[in-house]
Short mmCIF file of the C-alpha atoms (twelve columns), coordinates in Angstrom:
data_MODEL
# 
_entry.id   MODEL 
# 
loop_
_atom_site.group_PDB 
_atom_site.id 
_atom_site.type_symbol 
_atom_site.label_atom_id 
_atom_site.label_alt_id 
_atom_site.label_comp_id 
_atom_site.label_asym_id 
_atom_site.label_seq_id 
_atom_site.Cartn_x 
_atom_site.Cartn_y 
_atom_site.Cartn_z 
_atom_site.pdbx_PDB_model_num 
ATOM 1   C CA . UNK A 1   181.001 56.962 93.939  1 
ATOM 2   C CA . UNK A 2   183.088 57.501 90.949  1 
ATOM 3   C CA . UNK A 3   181.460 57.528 87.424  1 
ATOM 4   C CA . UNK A 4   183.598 54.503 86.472  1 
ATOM 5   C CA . UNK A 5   181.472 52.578 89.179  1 
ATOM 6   C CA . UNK A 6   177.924 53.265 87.270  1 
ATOM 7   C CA . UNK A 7   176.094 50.365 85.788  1 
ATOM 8   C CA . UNK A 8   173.014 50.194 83.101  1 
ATOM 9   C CA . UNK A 9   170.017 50.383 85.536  1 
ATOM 10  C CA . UNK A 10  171.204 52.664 88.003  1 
ATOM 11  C CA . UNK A 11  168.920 55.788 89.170  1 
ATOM 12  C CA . UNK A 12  171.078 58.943 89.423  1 
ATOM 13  C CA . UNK A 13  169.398 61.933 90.659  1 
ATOM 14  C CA . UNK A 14  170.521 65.437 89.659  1 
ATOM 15  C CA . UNK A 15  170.475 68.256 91.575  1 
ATOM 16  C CA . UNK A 16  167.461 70.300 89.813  1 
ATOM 17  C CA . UNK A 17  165.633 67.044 91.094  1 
ATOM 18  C CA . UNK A 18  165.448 65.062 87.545  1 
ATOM 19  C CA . UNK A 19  165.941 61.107 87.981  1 
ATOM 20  C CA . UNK A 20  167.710 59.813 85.074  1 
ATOM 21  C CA . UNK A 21  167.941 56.221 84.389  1 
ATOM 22  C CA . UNK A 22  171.951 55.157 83.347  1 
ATOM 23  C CA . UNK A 23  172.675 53.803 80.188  1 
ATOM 24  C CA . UNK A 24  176.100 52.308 79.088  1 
ATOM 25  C CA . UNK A 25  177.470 51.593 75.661  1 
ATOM 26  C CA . UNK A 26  174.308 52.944 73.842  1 
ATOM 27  C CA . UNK A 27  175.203 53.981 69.931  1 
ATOM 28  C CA . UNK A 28  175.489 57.468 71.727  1 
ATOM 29  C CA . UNK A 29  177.724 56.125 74.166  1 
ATOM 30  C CA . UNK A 30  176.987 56.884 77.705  1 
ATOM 31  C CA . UNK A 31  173.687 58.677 78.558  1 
ATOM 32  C CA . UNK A 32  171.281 59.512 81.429  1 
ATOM 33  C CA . UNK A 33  167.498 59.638 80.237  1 
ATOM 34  C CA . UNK A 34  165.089 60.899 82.758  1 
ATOM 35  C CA . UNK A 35  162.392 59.145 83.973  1 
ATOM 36  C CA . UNK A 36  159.017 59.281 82.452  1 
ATOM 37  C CA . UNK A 37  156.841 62.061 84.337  1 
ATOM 38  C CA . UNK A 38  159.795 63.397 86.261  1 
ATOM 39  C CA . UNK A 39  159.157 67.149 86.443  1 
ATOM 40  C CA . UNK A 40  161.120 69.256 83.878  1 
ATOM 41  C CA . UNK A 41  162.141 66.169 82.365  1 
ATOM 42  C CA . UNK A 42  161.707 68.318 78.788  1 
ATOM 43  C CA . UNK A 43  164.960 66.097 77.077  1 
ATOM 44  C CA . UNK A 44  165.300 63.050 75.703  1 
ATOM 45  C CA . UNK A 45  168.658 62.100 76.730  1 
ATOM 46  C CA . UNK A 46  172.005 63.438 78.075  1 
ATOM 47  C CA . UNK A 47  175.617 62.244 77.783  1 
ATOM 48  C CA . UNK A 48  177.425 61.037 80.661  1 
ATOM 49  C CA . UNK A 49  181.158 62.598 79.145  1 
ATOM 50  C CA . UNK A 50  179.080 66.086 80.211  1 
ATOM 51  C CA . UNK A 51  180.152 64.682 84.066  1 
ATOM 52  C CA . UNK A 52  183.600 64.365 85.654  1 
ATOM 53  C CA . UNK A 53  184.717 61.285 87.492  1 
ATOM 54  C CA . UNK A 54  183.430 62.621 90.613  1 
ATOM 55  C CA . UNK A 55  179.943 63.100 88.634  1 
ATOM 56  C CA . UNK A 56  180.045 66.983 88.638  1 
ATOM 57  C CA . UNK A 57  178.450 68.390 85.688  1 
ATOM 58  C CA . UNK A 58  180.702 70.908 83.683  1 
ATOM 59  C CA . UNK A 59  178.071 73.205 82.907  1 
ATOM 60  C CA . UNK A 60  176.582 73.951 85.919  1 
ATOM 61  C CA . UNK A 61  175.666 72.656 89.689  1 
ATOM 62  C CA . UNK A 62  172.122 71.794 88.188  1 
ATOM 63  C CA . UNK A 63  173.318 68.574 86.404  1 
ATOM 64  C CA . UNK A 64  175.545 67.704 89.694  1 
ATOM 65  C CA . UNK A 65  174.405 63.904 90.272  1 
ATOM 66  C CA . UNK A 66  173.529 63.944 94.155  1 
ATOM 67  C CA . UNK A 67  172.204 60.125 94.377  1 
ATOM 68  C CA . UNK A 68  172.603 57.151 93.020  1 
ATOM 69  C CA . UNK A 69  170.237 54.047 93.185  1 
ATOM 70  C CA . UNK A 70  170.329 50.359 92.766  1 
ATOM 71  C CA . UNK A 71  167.338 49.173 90.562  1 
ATOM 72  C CA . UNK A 72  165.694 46.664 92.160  1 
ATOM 73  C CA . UNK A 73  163.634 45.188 88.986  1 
ATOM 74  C CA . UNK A 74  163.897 45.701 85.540  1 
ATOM 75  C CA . UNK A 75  160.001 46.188 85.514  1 
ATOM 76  C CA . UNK A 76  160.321 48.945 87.538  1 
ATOM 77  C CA . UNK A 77  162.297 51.233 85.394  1 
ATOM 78  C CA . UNK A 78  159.737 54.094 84.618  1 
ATOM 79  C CA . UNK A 79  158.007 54.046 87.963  1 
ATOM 80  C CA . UNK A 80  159.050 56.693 90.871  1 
ATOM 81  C CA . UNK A 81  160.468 54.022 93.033  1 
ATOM 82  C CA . UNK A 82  164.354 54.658 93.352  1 
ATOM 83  C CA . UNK A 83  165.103 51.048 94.700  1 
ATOM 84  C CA . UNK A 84  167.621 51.190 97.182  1 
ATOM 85  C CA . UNK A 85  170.225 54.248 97.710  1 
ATOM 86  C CA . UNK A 86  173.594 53.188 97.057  1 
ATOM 87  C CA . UNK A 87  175.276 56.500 97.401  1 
ATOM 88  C CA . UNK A 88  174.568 59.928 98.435  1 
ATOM 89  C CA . UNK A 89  176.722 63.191 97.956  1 
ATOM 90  C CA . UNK A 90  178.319 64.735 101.165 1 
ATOM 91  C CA . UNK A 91  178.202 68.418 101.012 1 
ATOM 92  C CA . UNK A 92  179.824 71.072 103.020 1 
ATOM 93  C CA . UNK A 93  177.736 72.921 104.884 1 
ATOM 94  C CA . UNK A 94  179.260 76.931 105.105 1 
ATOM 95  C CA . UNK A 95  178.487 78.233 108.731 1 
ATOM 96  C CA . UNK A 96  178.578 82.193 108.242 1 
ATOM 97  C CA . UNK A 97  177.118 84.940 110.708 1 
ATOM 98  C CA . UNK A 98  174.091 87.260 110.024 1 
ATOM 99  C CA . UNK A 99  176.381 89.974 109.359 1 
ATOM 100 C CA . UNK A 100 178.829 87.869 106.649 1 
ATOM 101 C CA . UNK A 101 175.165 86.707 104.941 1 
ATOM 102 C CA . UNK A 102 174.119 90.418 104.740 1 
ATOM 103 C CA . UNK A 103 177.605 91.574 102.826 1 
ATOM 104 C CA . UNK A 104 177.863 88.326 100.920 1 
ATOM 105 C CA . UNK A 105 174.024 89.718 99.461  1 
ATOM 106 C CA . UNK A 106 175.052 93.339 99.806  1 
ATOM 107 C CA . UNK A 107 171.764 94.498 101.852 1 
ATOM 108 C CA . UNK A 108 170.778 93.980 105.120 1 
ATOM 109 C CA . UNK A 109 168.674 91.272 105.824 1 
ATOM 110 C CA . UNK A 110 166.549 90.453 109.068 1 
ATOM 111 C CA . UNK A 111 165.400 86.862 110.138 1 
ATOM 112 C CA . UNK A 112 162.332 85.988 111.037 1 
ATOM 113 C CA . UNK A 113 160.172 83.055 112.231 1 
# 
């Protein structure tokens, strides 16, 4: 998914958990504005520009968008259902030993169940 292919409507979710609704063209151009009731949903509004075409936010991981949704009904637009998933972010999964986790944190660490 490429921000180019975003539409008015669409759910995106960001990677601190936030669902943001996507507006185009608004008077402040493009903008996200989080769901009513969404946890740490403290701001009114952010601008799309503050993502790269690949939807990475510049100013940290948090603001990544992860998901995006279709939006099923218009109706629906401050209710927790996401309508249907459109697109979901492949990440890499790092495979590292005990020993590489324990010098990557600088102390030893010891798993347990």
């Amino acid at each position: 998914m490429k921000k180019k292919d975003l539409k008015t409507g669409m759910r995106a979710k960001l990677r601190n958990g936030i669902i943001c609704v996507v507006f185009l063209n608004t008077k402040d151009g493009d903008v996200l504005i989080p769901l009513e009731g969404t946890e740490f949903s403290n701001w009114k509004w952010a601008v799309l520009d503050s993502r790269d075409d690949n939807l990475l936010y510049s100013n940290g991981s948090h603001g990544d968008i992860i998901e995006i949704y279709d939006i099923d009904y218009v109706w629906n637009i401050n209710k927790q259902t996401n309508g249907r998933l459109l697109w979901k972010r492949e990440e890499e999964t790092e495979e590292l030993t005990l020993e590489q986790v324990c010098k990557e944190l600088g102390r030893n660490i010891k798993i347990i169940k």
